[in-house]
CSV table of N, CA and C in Angstrom, one decimal:
chain,number,residue,atom,x,y,z
Z,1280,UNK,N,-124.9,-87.4,-97.1
Z,1280,UNK,CA,-123.8,-87.4,-96.4
Z,1280,UNK,C,-124.4,-89.1,-96.1
Z,1281,UNK,N,-125.0,-89.5,-96.2
Z,1281,UNK,CA,-125.7,-90.5,-95.3
Z,1281,UNK,C,-125.4,-91.7,-96.3
Z,1282,UNK,N,-125.9,-91.4,-97.4
Z,1282,UNK,CA,-125.7,-92.7,-98.4
Z,1282,UNK,C,-124.3,-93.1,-98.5
Z,1283,UNK,N,-123.0,-92.0,-98.5
Z,1283,UNK,CA,-121.5,-91.9,-98.9
Z,1283,UNK,C,-121.2,-92.7,-97.7
Z,1284,UNK,N,-121.6,-92.3,-96.5
Z,1284,UNK,CA,-121.3,-93.2,-94.8
Z,1284,UNK,C,-121.4,-95.0,-95.1
Z,1285,UNK,N,-122.5,-94.8,-95.9
Z,1285,UNK,CA,-122.4,-96.1,-95.8
Z,1285,UNK,C,-122.1,-96.7,-96.8
Z,1286,UNK,N,-121.8,-96.3,-97.7
Z,1286,UNK,CA,-121.0,-97.2,-98.5
Z,1286,UNK,C,-119.9,-96.9,-98.7
Z,1287,UNK,N,-119.0,-96.1,-97.9
Z,1287,UNK,CA,-117.2,-96.4,-97.0
Z,1287,UNK,C,-117.3,-97.5,-96.5
Z,1288,UNK,N,-118.9,-97.6,-95.6
Z,1288,UNK,CA,-118.7,-98.8,-94.8
Z,1288,UNK,C,-118.7,-99.6,-94.9
Z,1289,UNK,N,-119.8,-100.4,-95.8
Z,1289,UNK,CA,-119.7,-101.0,-96.7
Z,1289,UNK,C,-118.7,-101.8,-97.5
Z,1290,UNK,N,-118.2,-100.7,-98.4
Z,1290,UNK,CA,-116.4,-101.0,-98.9
Z,1290,UNK,C,-115.4,-101.2,-97.7
Z,1291,UNK,N,-115.3,-101.0,-96.6
Z,1291,UNK,CA,-114.8,-101.0,-96.1
Z,1291,UNK,C,-114.1,-102.3,-95.3
Z,1292,UNK,N,-115.8,-103.1,-95.5
Z,1292,UNK,CA,-116.2,-104.4,-94.4
Z,1292,UNK,C,-115.6,-105.1,-95.7
Z,1293,UNK,N,-115.7,-104.9,-96.7
Z,1293,UNK,CA,-115.8,-105.8,-98.0
Z,1293,UNK,C,-114.7,-106.1,-98.2
Z,1294,UNK,N,-113.3,-105.4,-97.9
Z,1294,UNK,CA,-112.2,-105.1,-97.6
Z,1294,UNK,C,-111.4,-105.5,-96.8
Z,1295,UNK,N,-112.7,-105.9,-96.1
Z,1295,UNK,CA,-111.7,-106.7,-94.5
Z,1295,UNK,C,-112.2,-107.8,-94.5
Z,1296,UNK,N,-113.4,-108.2,-94.9
Z,1296,UNK,CA,-113.8,-109.8,-95.2
Z,1296,UNK,C,-112.8,-110.5,-96.9
Z,1297,UNK,N,-112.2,-109.5,-97.3
Z,1297,UNK,CA,-111.4,-110.7,-98.5
Z,1297,UNK,C,-109.9,-110.6,-97.7
Z,1298,UNK,N,-109.4,-109.4,-96.5
Z,1298,UNK,CA,-108.3,-109.6,-96.1
Z,1298,UNK,C,-108.4,-111.3,-95.0
Z,1299,UNK,N,-109.1,-111.3,-94.2
Z,1299,UNK,CA,-109.7,-112.0,-93.0
Z,1299,UNK,C,-110.3,-113.1,-93.8
Z,1300,UNK,N,-110.8,-113.4,-95.1
Z,1300,UNK,CA,-111.6,-115.1,-95.6
Z,1300,UNK,C,-112.5,-115.6,-94.8
Z,1301,UNK,N,-112.8,-114.1,-93.9
Z,1301,UNK,CA,-113.6,-114.8,-93.0
Z,1301,UNK,C,-113.2,-115.6,-92.1
Z,1302,UNK,N,-112.2,-115.7,-91.6
Z,1302,UNK,CA,-111.3,-116.8,-89.8
Z,1302,UNK,C,-111.5,-115.3,-89.1
Z,1303,UNK,N,-111.9,-114.4,-88.8
Z,1303,UNK,CA,-111.7,-113.5,-87.6
Z,1303,UNK,C,-113.7,-113.2,-87.3
Z,1304,UNK,N,-114.8,-114.3,-88.1
Z,1304,UNK,CA,-116.0,-114.3,-87.9
Z,1304,UNK,C,-116.8,-115.4,-86.7
Z,1305,UNK,N,-117.0,-115.1,-85.9
Z,1305,UNK,CA,-118.4,-116.2,-84.7
Z,1305,UNK,C,-118.9,-116.5,-85.5
Z,1306,UNK,N,-120.0,-117.0,-84.7
Z,1306,UNK,CA,-121.1,-117.8,-84.9
Z,1306,UNK,C,-122.9,-117.6,-83.8
Z,1307,UNK,N,-123.6,-117.0,-84.7
Z,1307,UNK,CA,-124.1,-117.9,-83.3
Z,1307,UNK,C,-125.0,-119.0,-83.0
Z,1308,UNK,N,-125.4,-119.1,-81.6
Z,1308,UNK,CA,-125.8,-120.9,-82.5
Z,1308,UNK,C,-126.3,-121.0,-83.7
Z,1309,UNK,N,-128.0,-120.4,-84.1
Z,1309,UNK,CA,-127.6,-120.8,-85.4
Z,1309,UNK,C,-127.8,-120.9,-86.7
Z,1310,UNK,N,-125.7,-120.2,-87.4
Z,1310,UNK,CA,-124.5,-120.5,-87.7
Z,1310,UNK,C,-125.1,-119.8,-88.0
Z,1311,UNK,N,-125.5,-118.1,-87.9
Z,1311,UNK,CA,-125.1,-117.1,-87.9
Z,1311,UNK,C,-123.8,-116.4,-87.9
Z,1312,UNK,N,-123.2,-115.7,-88.9
Z,1312,UNK,CA,-121.9,-115.5,-88.6
Z,1312,UNK,C,-121.4,-114.1,-88.8
Z,1313,UNK,N,-120.9,-113.9,-87.8
Z,1313,UNK,CA,-121.1,-112.1,-87.3
Z,1313,UNK,C,-119.5,-112.0,-87.1
Z,1314,UNK,N,-119.1,-110.2,-87.1
Z,1314,UNK,CA,-118.2,-109.6,-86.2
Z,1314,UNK,C,-118.7,-107.9,-86.0
Z,1315,UNK,N,-118.6,-108.0,-84.7
Z,1315,UNK,CA,-118.5,-106.9,-84.5
Z,1315,UNK,C,-117.5,-105.8,-83.7
Z,1316,UNK,N,-117.4,-104.8,-84.8
Z,1316,UNK,CA,-116.3,-103.8,-85.0
Z,1316,UNK,C,-116.0,-102.5,-83.8
Z,1317,UNK,N,-115.6,-102.6,-82.4
Z,1317,UNK,CA,-115.4,-102.2,-81.3
Z,1317,UNK,C,-114.3,-101.2,-80.8
Z,1318,UNK,N,-114.3,-100.2,-79.8
Z,1318,UNK,CA,-112.7,-99.8,-79.6
Z,1318,UNK,C,-113.6,-100.1,-78.3
Z,1319,UNK,N,-114.5,-101.0,-78.0
Z,1319,UNK,CA,-114.2,-101.5,-76.7
Z,1319,UNK,C,-114.7,-100.8,-75.8
Z,1320,UNK,N,-115.0,-99.0,-75.9
Z,1320,UNK,CA,-115.3,-98.0,-75.1
Z,1320,UNK,C,-117.3,-97.8,-75.2
Z,1321,UNK,N,-117.8,-97.6,-73.8
Z,1321,UNK,CA,-118.9,-97.1,-73.4
Z,1321,UNK,C,-119.6,-98.2,-73.2
Z,1322,UNK,N,-121.6,-97.9,-72.7
Z,1322,UNK,CA,-121.5,-99.4,-72.4
Z,1322,UNK,C,-122.2,-100.1,-73.3
Z,1323,UNK,N,-122.2,-102.0,-73.1
Z,1323,UNK,CA,-122.9,-102.4,-74.2
Z,1323,UNK,C,-125.0,-101.8,-74.0
Z,1324,UNK,N,-125.4,-101.5,-75.3
Z,1324,UNK,CA,-126.6,-101.6,-74.3
Z,1324,UNK,C,-127.7,-102.7,-74.0
Z,1325,UNK,N,-128.5,-102.0,-73.3
Z,1325,UNK,CA,-129.3,-103.5,-72.2
Z,1325,UNK,C,-130.8,-103.9,-72.5
Z,1326,UNK,N,-131.2,-104.3,-72.0
Z,1326,UNK,CA,-132.2,-105.0,-72.4
Z,1326,UNK,C,-133.3,-104.0,-72.0
Z,1327,UNK,N,-134.4,-103.4,-73.1
Z,1327,UNK,CA,-135.8,-102.6,-73.0
Z,1327,UNK,C,-135.1,-100.9,-73.1
Z,1328,UNK,N,-133.3,-101.1,-74.0
Z,1328,UNK,CA,-132.9,-99.9,-73.8
Z,1328,UNK,C,-133.8,-99.7,-75.8
Z,1329,UNK,N,-132.9,-98.3,-76.3
Z,1329,UNK,CA,-133.4,-98.6,-77.8
Z,1329,UNK,C,-132.2,-98.1,-78.0
Z,1330,UNK,N,-131.9,-99.0,-79.8
Z,1330,UNK,CA,-131.2,-98.7,-80.8
Z,1330,UNK,C,-130.6,-98.1,-81.9
Z,1331,UNK,N,-130.2,-96.7,-81.8
Z,1331,UNK,CA,-129.9,-95.8,-83.1
Z,1331,UNK,C,-129.7,-96.9,-84.0
Z,1332,UNK,N,-129.8,-96.9,-85.4
Z,1332,UNK,CA,-128.8,-97.5,-85.9
Z,1332,UNK,C,-129.4,-97.0,-87.7
Z,1333,UNK,N,-128.1,-97.4,-88.6
Z,1333,UNK,CA,-128.2,-96.8,-89.6
Z,1333,UNK,C,-127.8,-98.4,-90.4
Z,1334,UNK,N,-128.0,-98.7,-91.8
Z,1334,UNK,CA,-128.2,-100.0,-91.6
Z,1334,UNK,C,-127.9,-100.1,-93.0
Z,1335,UNK,N,-127.4,-101.2,-94.4
Z,1335,UNK,CA,-126.9,-102.0,-95.5
Z,1335,UNK,C,-127.1,-103.2,-96.3
Z,1336,UNK,N,-127.2,-103.5,-96.3
Z,1336,UNK,CA,-127.6,-104.7,-96.9
Z,1336,UNK,C,-127.3,-105.0,-98.2
Z,1337,UNK,N,-126.1,-105.8,-98.5
Z,1337,UNK,CA,-125.7,-105.7,-99.7
Z,1337,UNK,C,-125.3,-107.6,-100.5
Z,1338,UNK,N,-125.2,-107.2,-101.5
Z,1338,UNK,CA,-125.1,-108.8,-102.5
Z,1338,UNK,C,-124.1,-108.6,-102.9
Z,1339,UNK,N,-123.3,-108.4,-103.4
Z,1339,UNK,CA,-122.3,-108.6,-104.7
Z,1339,UNK,C,-122.0,-106.9,-105.1
Z,1340,UNK,N,-122.3,-106.7,-105.9
Z,1340,UNK,CA,-121.5,-105.3,-105.7
Z,1340,UNK,C,-124.2,-104.7,-105.7
Z,1341,UNK,N,-124.2,-104.9,-105.7
Z,1341,UNK,CA,-125.7,-104.4,-105.7
Z,1341,UNK,C,-126.1,-104.0,-103.7
Z,1342,UNK,N,-126.7,-102.2,-104.2
Z,1342,UNK,CA,-127.5,-103.1,-102.4
Z,1342,UNK,C,-128.9,-103.4,-102.3
Z,1343,UNK,N,-128.8,-103.6,-102.1
Z,1343,UNK,CA,-130.6,-104.8,-101.1
Z,1343,UNK,C,-131.3,-103.8,-100.9
Z,1344,UNK,N,-130.8,-103.3,-99.7
Z,1344,UNK,CA,-131.2,-102.5,-98.8
Z,1344,UNK,C,-130.6,-101.0,-97.8
Z,1345,UNK,N,-131.2,-100.4,-97.7
Z,1345,UNK,CA,-130.2,-99.6,-96.9
Z,1345,UNK,C,-131.3,-98.3,-96.3
Z,1346,UNK,N,-130.9,-97.6,-94.7
Z,1346,UNK,CA,-131.9,-96.6,-93.8
Z,1346,UNK,C,-131.2,-95.8,-94.7
Z,1347,UNK,N,-130.5,-95.4,-96.0
Z,1347,UNK,CA,-130.1,-93.7,-96.6
Z,1347,UNK,C,-131.3,-92.9,-96.7
Z,1348,UNK,N,-131.8,-94.1,-97.1
Z,1348,UNK,CA,-133.5,-93.1,-97.9
Z,1348,UNK,C,-134.6,-92.5,-96.6
Z,1349,UNK,N,-134.2,-93.6,-95.9
Z,1349,UNK,CA,-135.6,-93.0,-95.1
Z,1349,UNK,C,-135.6,-92.9,-93.4
Z,1350,UNK,N,-133.9,-92.7,-93.6
Z,1350,UNK,CA,-132.8,-92.6,-91.9
Z,1350,UNK,C,-132.6,-93.2,-91.0
Z,1351,UNK,N,-132.1,-93.5,-90.0
Z,1351,UNK,CA,-131.9,-94.5,-89.1
Z,1351,UNK,C,-133.1,-95.6,-88.3
Z,1352,UNK,N,-132.8,-95.9,-87.7
Z,1352,UNK,CA,-134.2,-97.0,-87.2
Z,1352,UNK,C,-133.9,-97.4,-86.1
Z,1353,UNK,N,-135.1,-97.5,-85.0
Z,1353,UNK,CA,-134.8,-97.0,-83.9
Z,1353,UNK,C,-135.8,-98.7,-83.3
Z,1354,UNK,N,-134.2,-99.8,-83.1
Z,1354,UNK,CA,-134.3,-100.8,-82.3
Z,1354,UNK,C,-134.5,-101.1,-80.7
Z,1355,UNK,N,-136.1,-101.3,-80.5
Z,1355,UNK,CA,-136.0,-101.9,-78.6
Z,1355,UNK,C,-135.1,-103.4,-78.4
Z,1356,UNK,N,-134.0,-103.0,-77.9
Z,1356,UNK,CA,-133.4,-104.4,-77.0
Z,1356,UNK,C,-134.1,-105.4,-76.1
Z,1357,UNK,N,-134.5,-106.6,-77.1
Z,1357,UNK,CA,-135.1,-107.0,-76.0
Z,1357,UNK,C,-134.5,-108.9,-76.0
Z,1358,UNK,N,-134.1,-109.1,-74.8
Z,1358,UNK,CA,-133.0,-110.4,-74.9
Z,1358,UNK,C,-134.2,-111.5,-75.7
Z,1359,UNK,N,-135.6,-111.9,-75.0
Z,1359,UNK,CA,-136.4,-112.6,-75.6
Z,1359,UNK,C,-136.4,-112.4,-77.4
Z,1360,UNK,N,-135.7,-111.4,-78.1
Z,1360,UNK,CA,-136.2,-112.0,-79.6
Z,1360,UNK,C,-135.7,-113.1,-80.2
Z,1361,UNK,N,-136.6,-113.0,-81.5
Z,1361,UNK,CA,-136.5,-114.4,-82.3
Z,1361,UNK,C,-134.9,-114.9,-82.3
Z,1362,UNK,N,-134.7,-115.9,-81.6
Z,1362,UNK,CA,-133.2,-116.3,-82.4
Z,1362,UNK,C,-133.3,-117.5,-83.4
Z,1363,UNK,N,-133.4,-116.6,-84.7
Z,1363,UNK,CA,-133.0,-117.9,-86.2
Z,1363,UNK,C,-131.9,-117.3,-86.8
Z,1364,UNK,N,-131.7,-117.9,-87.6
Z,1364,UNK,CA,-130.7,-117.6,-88.9
Z,1364,UNK,C,-130.7,-116.2,-89.7
Z,1365,UNK,N,-131.9,-116.4,-89.6
Z,1365,UNK,CA,-132.8,-114.5,-90.8
Z,1365,UNK,C,-133.0,-113.6,-90.0
Z,1366,UNK,N,-132.9,-113.7,-88.8
Z,1366,UNK,CA,-132.9,-112.5,-87.7
Z,1366,UNK,C,-132.0,-112.2,-87.1
Z,1367,UNK,N,-130.7,-111.3,-87.6
Z,1367,UNK,CA,-130.1,-110.5,-86.6
Z,1367,UNK,C,-129.9,-109.6,-85.6
Z,1368,UNK,N,-131.4,-109.6,-84.4
Z,1368,UNK,CA,-132.0,-108.8,-83.9
Z,1368,UNK,C,-131.0,-109.6,-82.2
Z,1369,UNK,N,-130.6,-110.4,-83.0
Z,1369,UNK,CA,-130.5,-111.1,-81.3
Z,1369,UNK,C,-128.8,-110.2,-81.2
Z,1370,UNK,N,-128.2,-110.3,-82.1
Z,1370,UNK,CA,-126.5,-109.7,-82.5
Z,1370,UNK,C,-126.9,-107.9,-81.5
Z,1371,UNK,N,-127.7,-107.2,-81.8
Z,1371,UNK,CA,-128.0,-105.9,-81.5
Z,1371,UNK,C,-127.8,-106.0,-79.7
Z,1372,UNK,N,-128.3,-106.4,-79.1
Z,1372,UNK,CA,-127.5,-106.6,-77.3
Z,1372,UNK,C,-126.1,-106.7,-76.8
Z,1373,UNK,N,-125.8,-106.8,-78.2
Z,1373,UNK,CA,-124.3,-106.8,-77.9
Z,1373,UNK,C,-123.0,-105.4,-78.7
Z,1374,UNK,N,-123.8,-104.4,-78.5
Z,1374,UNK,CA,-123.7,-103.7,-79.3
Z,1374,UNK,C,-123.3,-102.7,-78.2
Z,1375,UNK,N,-122.3,-102.0,-79.1
Z,1375,UNK,CA,-122.0,-100.1,-77.7
Z,1375,UNK,C,-122.3,-99.4,-78.7
Z,1376,UNK,N,-122.6,-98.5,-78.5
Z,1376,UNK,CA,-123.1,-96.7,-79.2
Z,1376,UNK,C,-121.5,-96.7,-80.1
Z,1377,UNK,N,-121.3,-96.3,-81.6
Z,1377,UNK,CA,-119.8,-96.3,-82.2
Z,1377,UNK,C,-119.3,-97.0,-82.8
Z,1378,UNK,N,-120.5,-98.7,-82.8
Z,1378,UNK,CA,-119.5,-99.9,-83.0
Z,1378,UNK,C,-120.4,-99.9,-83.9
Z,1379,UNK,N,-119.9,-101.0,-85.6
Z,1379,UNK,CA,-120.3,-102.0,-86.4
Z,1379,UNK,C,-120.4,-103.6,-86.0
Z,1380,UNK,N,-122.2,-103.9,-86.7
Z,1380,UNK,CA,-121.6,-105.2,-87.4
Z,1380,UNK,C,-121.8,-105.5,-88.5
Z,1381,UNK,N,-121.3,-106.3,-88.6
Z,1381,UNK,CA,-121.3,-107.1,-90.3
Z,1381,UNK,C,-122.1,-108.4,-89.4
Z,1382,UNK,N,-122.5,-109.4,-90.6
Z,1382,UNK,CA,-123.8,-109.9,-91.0
Z,1382,UNK,C,-123.1,-110.6,-92.4
Z,1383,UNK,N,-123.3,-112.0,-91.9
Z,1383,UNK,CA,-123.1,-112.4,-93.7
Z,1383,UNK,C,-124.0,-114.3,-93.4
Z,1384,UNK,N,-124.9,-113.3,-94.3
Z,1384,UNK,CA,-126.1,-114.5,-94.8
Z,1384,UNK,C,-125.5,-114.9,-96.0
Z,1385,UNK,N,-125.5,-116.7,-95.2
Z,1385,UNK,CA,-124.8,-117.2,-96.7
Z,1385,UNK,C,-126.5,-118.3,-97.4
Z,1386,UNK,N,-126.5,-117.9,-98.7
Z,1386,UNK,CA,-127.5,-118.4,-99.7
Z,1386,UNK,C,-127.8,-120.5,-99.2
Z,1387,UNK,N,-126.7,-120.7,-98.8
Z,1387,UNK,CA,-127.1,-122.8,-98.6
Z,1387,UNK,C,-127.8,-122.4,-97.5
Z,1388,UNK,N,-127.9,-121.6,-96.6
Z,1388,UNK,CA,-127.7,-122.1,-95.4
Z,1388,UNK,C,-129.5,-121.2,-95.5
Z,1389,UNK,N,-129.6,-120.2,-96.1
Z,1389,UNK,CA,-130.9,-119.8,-96.8
Z,1389,UNK,C,-132.3,-120.7,-97.5
Z,1390,UNK,N,-131.5,-121.3,-98.4
Z,1390,UNK,CA,-131.9,-122.5,-99.0
Z,1390,UNK,C,-132.6,-123.8,-98.1
Z,1391,UNK,N,-131.5,-123.8,-97.2
Z,1391,UNK,CA,-132.1,-125.2,-96.6
Z,1391,UNK,C,-133.3,-124.5,-95.9
Z,1392,UNK,N,-133.5,-123.3,-94.8
Z,1392,UNK,CA,-134.2,-123.0,-93.8
Z,1392,UNK,C,-135.6,-122.9,-95.2
Z,1393,UNK,N,-135.9,-122.0,-96.1
Z,1393,UNK,CA,-136.9,-121.4,-96.6
Z,1393,UNK,C,-137.3,-122.5,-97.6
Z,1394,UNK,N,-136.7,-123.7,-97.9
Z,1394,UNK,CA,-136.7,-124.4,-99.2
Z,1394,UNK,C,-136.4,-124.4,-100.3
Z,1395,UNK,N,-135.6,-123.0,-101.0
Z,1395,UNK,CA,-135.5,-123.0,-102.0
Z,1395,UNK,C,-135.1,-121.0,-102.1
Z,1396,UNK,N,-134.3,-120.5,-103.1
Z,1396,UNK,CA,-133.7,-119.7,-102.8
Z,1396,UNK,C,-134.6,-118.4,-103.9
Z,1397,UNK,N,-135.0,-117.4,-103.4
Z,1397,UNK,CA,-135.1,-116.0,-103.8
Z,1397,UNK,C,-134.5,-116.2,-105.1
Z,1398,UNK,N,-135.1,-115.8,-106.4
Z,1398,UNK,CA,-134.3,-115.5,-108.0
Z,1398,UNK,C,-132.7,-115.6,-108.2
Z,1399,UNK,N,-133.3,-114.0,-107.2
Z,1399,UNK,CA,-132.0,-113.3,-107.3
Z,1399,UNK,C,-130.9,-114.1,-107.1
Z,1400,UNK,N,-131.3,-115.1,-105.7
Z,1400,UNK,CA,-129.5,-115.7,-104.9
Z,1400,UNK,C,-129.3,-116.6,-105.8
Z,1401,UNK,N,-128.0,-117.0,-105.9
Z,1401,UNK,CA,-127.4,-118.0,-106.4
Z,1401,UNK,C,-126.5,-118.6,-105.8
Z,1402,UNK,N,-126.9,-120.3,-105.5
Z,1402,UNK,CA,-125.8,-121.0,-104.3
Z,1402,UNK,C,-125.2,-120.9,-103.5
Z,1403,UNK,N,-124.1,-119.8,-104.1
Z,1403,UNK,CA,-123.2,-119.9,-103.4
Z,1403,UNK,C,-122.9,-118.8,-102.8
Z,1404,UNK,N,-123.6,-117.4,-102.5
Z,1404,UNK,CA,-124.3,-116.3,-102.9
Z,1404,UNK,C,-124.1,-115.7,-101.0
Z,1405,UNK,N,-123.5,-114.9,-100.9
Z,1405,UNK,CA,-123.9,-114.2,-99.4
Z,1405,UNK,C,-123.8,-112.8,-99.5
Z,1406,UNK,N,-124.9,-112.6,-98.1
Z,1406,UNK,CA,-125.8,-111.2,-97.9
Z,1406,UNK,C,-124.9,-110.6,-97.1
Z,1407,UNK,N,-124.4,-109.6,-97.4
Z,1407,UNK,CA,-123.8,-108.6,-96.1
Z,1407,UNK,C,-124.4,-108.1,-95.2
Z,1408,UNK,N,-125.1,-107.6,-93.7
Z,1408,UNK,CA,-125.9,-106.9,-93.1
Z,1408,UNK,C,-124.9,-106.1,-92.3
Z,1409,UNK,N,-124.7,-104.0,-92.6
Z,1409,UNK,CA,-123.6,-103.8,-92.1
Z,1409,UNK,C,-124.8,-103.1,-91.5
Z,1410,UNK,N,-124.4,-102.9,-90.3
Z,1410,UNK,CA,-125.2,-101.9,-89.1
Z,1410,UNK,C,-124.3,-100.9,-88.7
Z,1411,UNK,N,-124.6,-100.0,-88.1
Z,1411,UNK,CA,-123.9,-99.4,-87.9
Z,1411,UNK,C,-124.9,-98.1,-86.2
Z,1412,UNK,N,-124.5,-99.0,-85.1
Z,1412,UNK,CA,-125.1,-98.2,-83.6
Z,1412,UNK,C,-124.4,-96.5,-83.8
Z,1413,UNK,N,-125.3,-95.4,-83.5
Z,1413,UNK,CA,-125.5,-94.5,-83.7
Z,1413,UNK,C,-125.9,-94.0,-82.2
Z,1414,UNK,N,-126.6,-94.8,-81.3
Z,1414,UNK,CA,-126.9,-94.1,-80.1
Z,1414,UNK,C,-127.6,-95.0,-78.9
Z,1415,UNK,N,-127.6,-94.9,-78.0
Z,1415,UNK,CA,-128.4,-95.5,-77.6
Z,1415,UNK,C,-128.8,-95.1,-76.2
Z,1416,UNK,N,-130.5,-95.3,-76.5
Z,1416,UNK,CA,-131.8,-94.4,-75.8
Z,1416,UNK,C,-131.7,-95.5,-74.1
Z,1417,UNK,N,-132.4,-94.7,-73.7
Z,1417,UNK,CA,-132.6,-95.2,-72.1
Z,1417,UNK,C,-134.6,-96.1,-72.5
Z,1418,UNK,N,-135.2,-94.6,-72.7
Z,1418,UNK,CA,-136.5,-95.4,-73.1
Z,1418,UNK,C,-136.8,-94.9,-74.5
Z,1419,UNK,N,-138.0,-95.1,-74.1
Z,1419,UNK,CA,-138.9,-94.9,-75.5
Z,1419,UNK,C,-138.9,-93.7,-76.0
Z,1420,UNK,N,-139.4,-92.7,-75.1
Z,1420,UNK,CA,-139.5,-91.5,-75.2
Z,1420,UNK,C,-138.3,-90.8,-75.3
Z,1421,UNK,N,-137.3,-90.8,-75.0
Z,1421,UNK,CA,-135.9,-90.6,-75.6
Z,1421,UNK,C,-135.8,-91.1,-77.5
Z,1422,UNK,N,-135.5,-92.4,-77.7
Z,1422,UNK,CA,-136.0,-92.8,-78.4
Z,1422,UNK,C,-136.6,-91.5,-79.9
Z,1423,UNK,N,-138.5,-91.5,-79.8
Z,1423,UNK,CA,-138.4,-90.7,-80.2
Z,1423,UNK,C,-138.5,-88.9,-80.4
Z,1424,UNK,N,-138.2,-89.2,-79.0
Z,1424,UNK,CA,-138.0,-87.6,-79.2
Z,1424,UNK,C,-136.5,-87.0,-80.2
Z,1425,UNK,N,-135.8,-88.2,-80.2
Z,1425,UNK,CA,-135.1,-88.2,-81.4
Z,1425,UNK,C,-135.1,-88.6,-82.9
Z,1426,UNK,N,-136.2,-89.4,-82.6
Z,1426,UNK,CA,-136.8,-89.5,-84.1
Z,1426,UNK,C,-136.7,-87.9,-84.8
Z,1427,UNK,N,-137.6,-87.4,-83.7
Z,1427,UNK,CA,-138.6,-86.4,-84.2
Z,1427,UNK,C,-137.5,-85.1,-84.9
Z,1428,UNK,N,-136.7,-85.7,-83.9
Z,1428,UNK,CA,-135.5,-84.2,-84.4
Z,1428,UNK,C,-135.0,-84.7,-86.0
Z,1429,UNK,N,-135.0,-86.1,-85.5
Z,1429,UNK,CA,-134.2,-86.5,-87.1
Z,1429,UNK,C,-135.2,-86.0,-88.6
Z,1430,UNK,N,-136.4,-86.0,-88.1
Z,1430,UNK,CA,-137.1,-85.8,-90.0
Z,1430,UNK,C,-137.4,-84.7,-89.7
Z,1431,UNK,N,-136.9,-83.6,-88.8
Z,1431,UNK,CA,-137.0,-82.0,-89.2
Z,1431,UNK,C,-135.6,-81.5,-89.8
Z,1432,UNK,N,-134.8,-82.2,-89.4
Z,1432,UNK,CA,-133.1,-82.3,-90.2
Z,1432,UNK,C,-133.2,-82.2,-91.7
């Protein structure tokens, strides 16, 4: 079920990207392209709270990484998170429960930062990270309780 949801979300994102050609994406100060898909309802996660997320990272037609096999991640929101091109954590603080985030890492920018590319990346490649905000927890205790319940299921 989780794999199907993530794959479906990734397919929808890819279709949106093809249709929009990247025109509706914003950029962080570091140049990271992103888009938040939101219904605008609910509160934005606040500093100190925990965001429960599912994610998938794709390159071309391959999944590089996903939370589908190991379950959701719990991320503490911290405005002091390092803000660099390869760290999308600064964007998590803009999300609401139910939002989806699409982040685009461009290989050319990765090459400039790292001084080269891993062998699986080509110069014009783009890596797409999709993140789904499943829930928001006010305390670490609430997040841990939810994590324990998820492990039992």
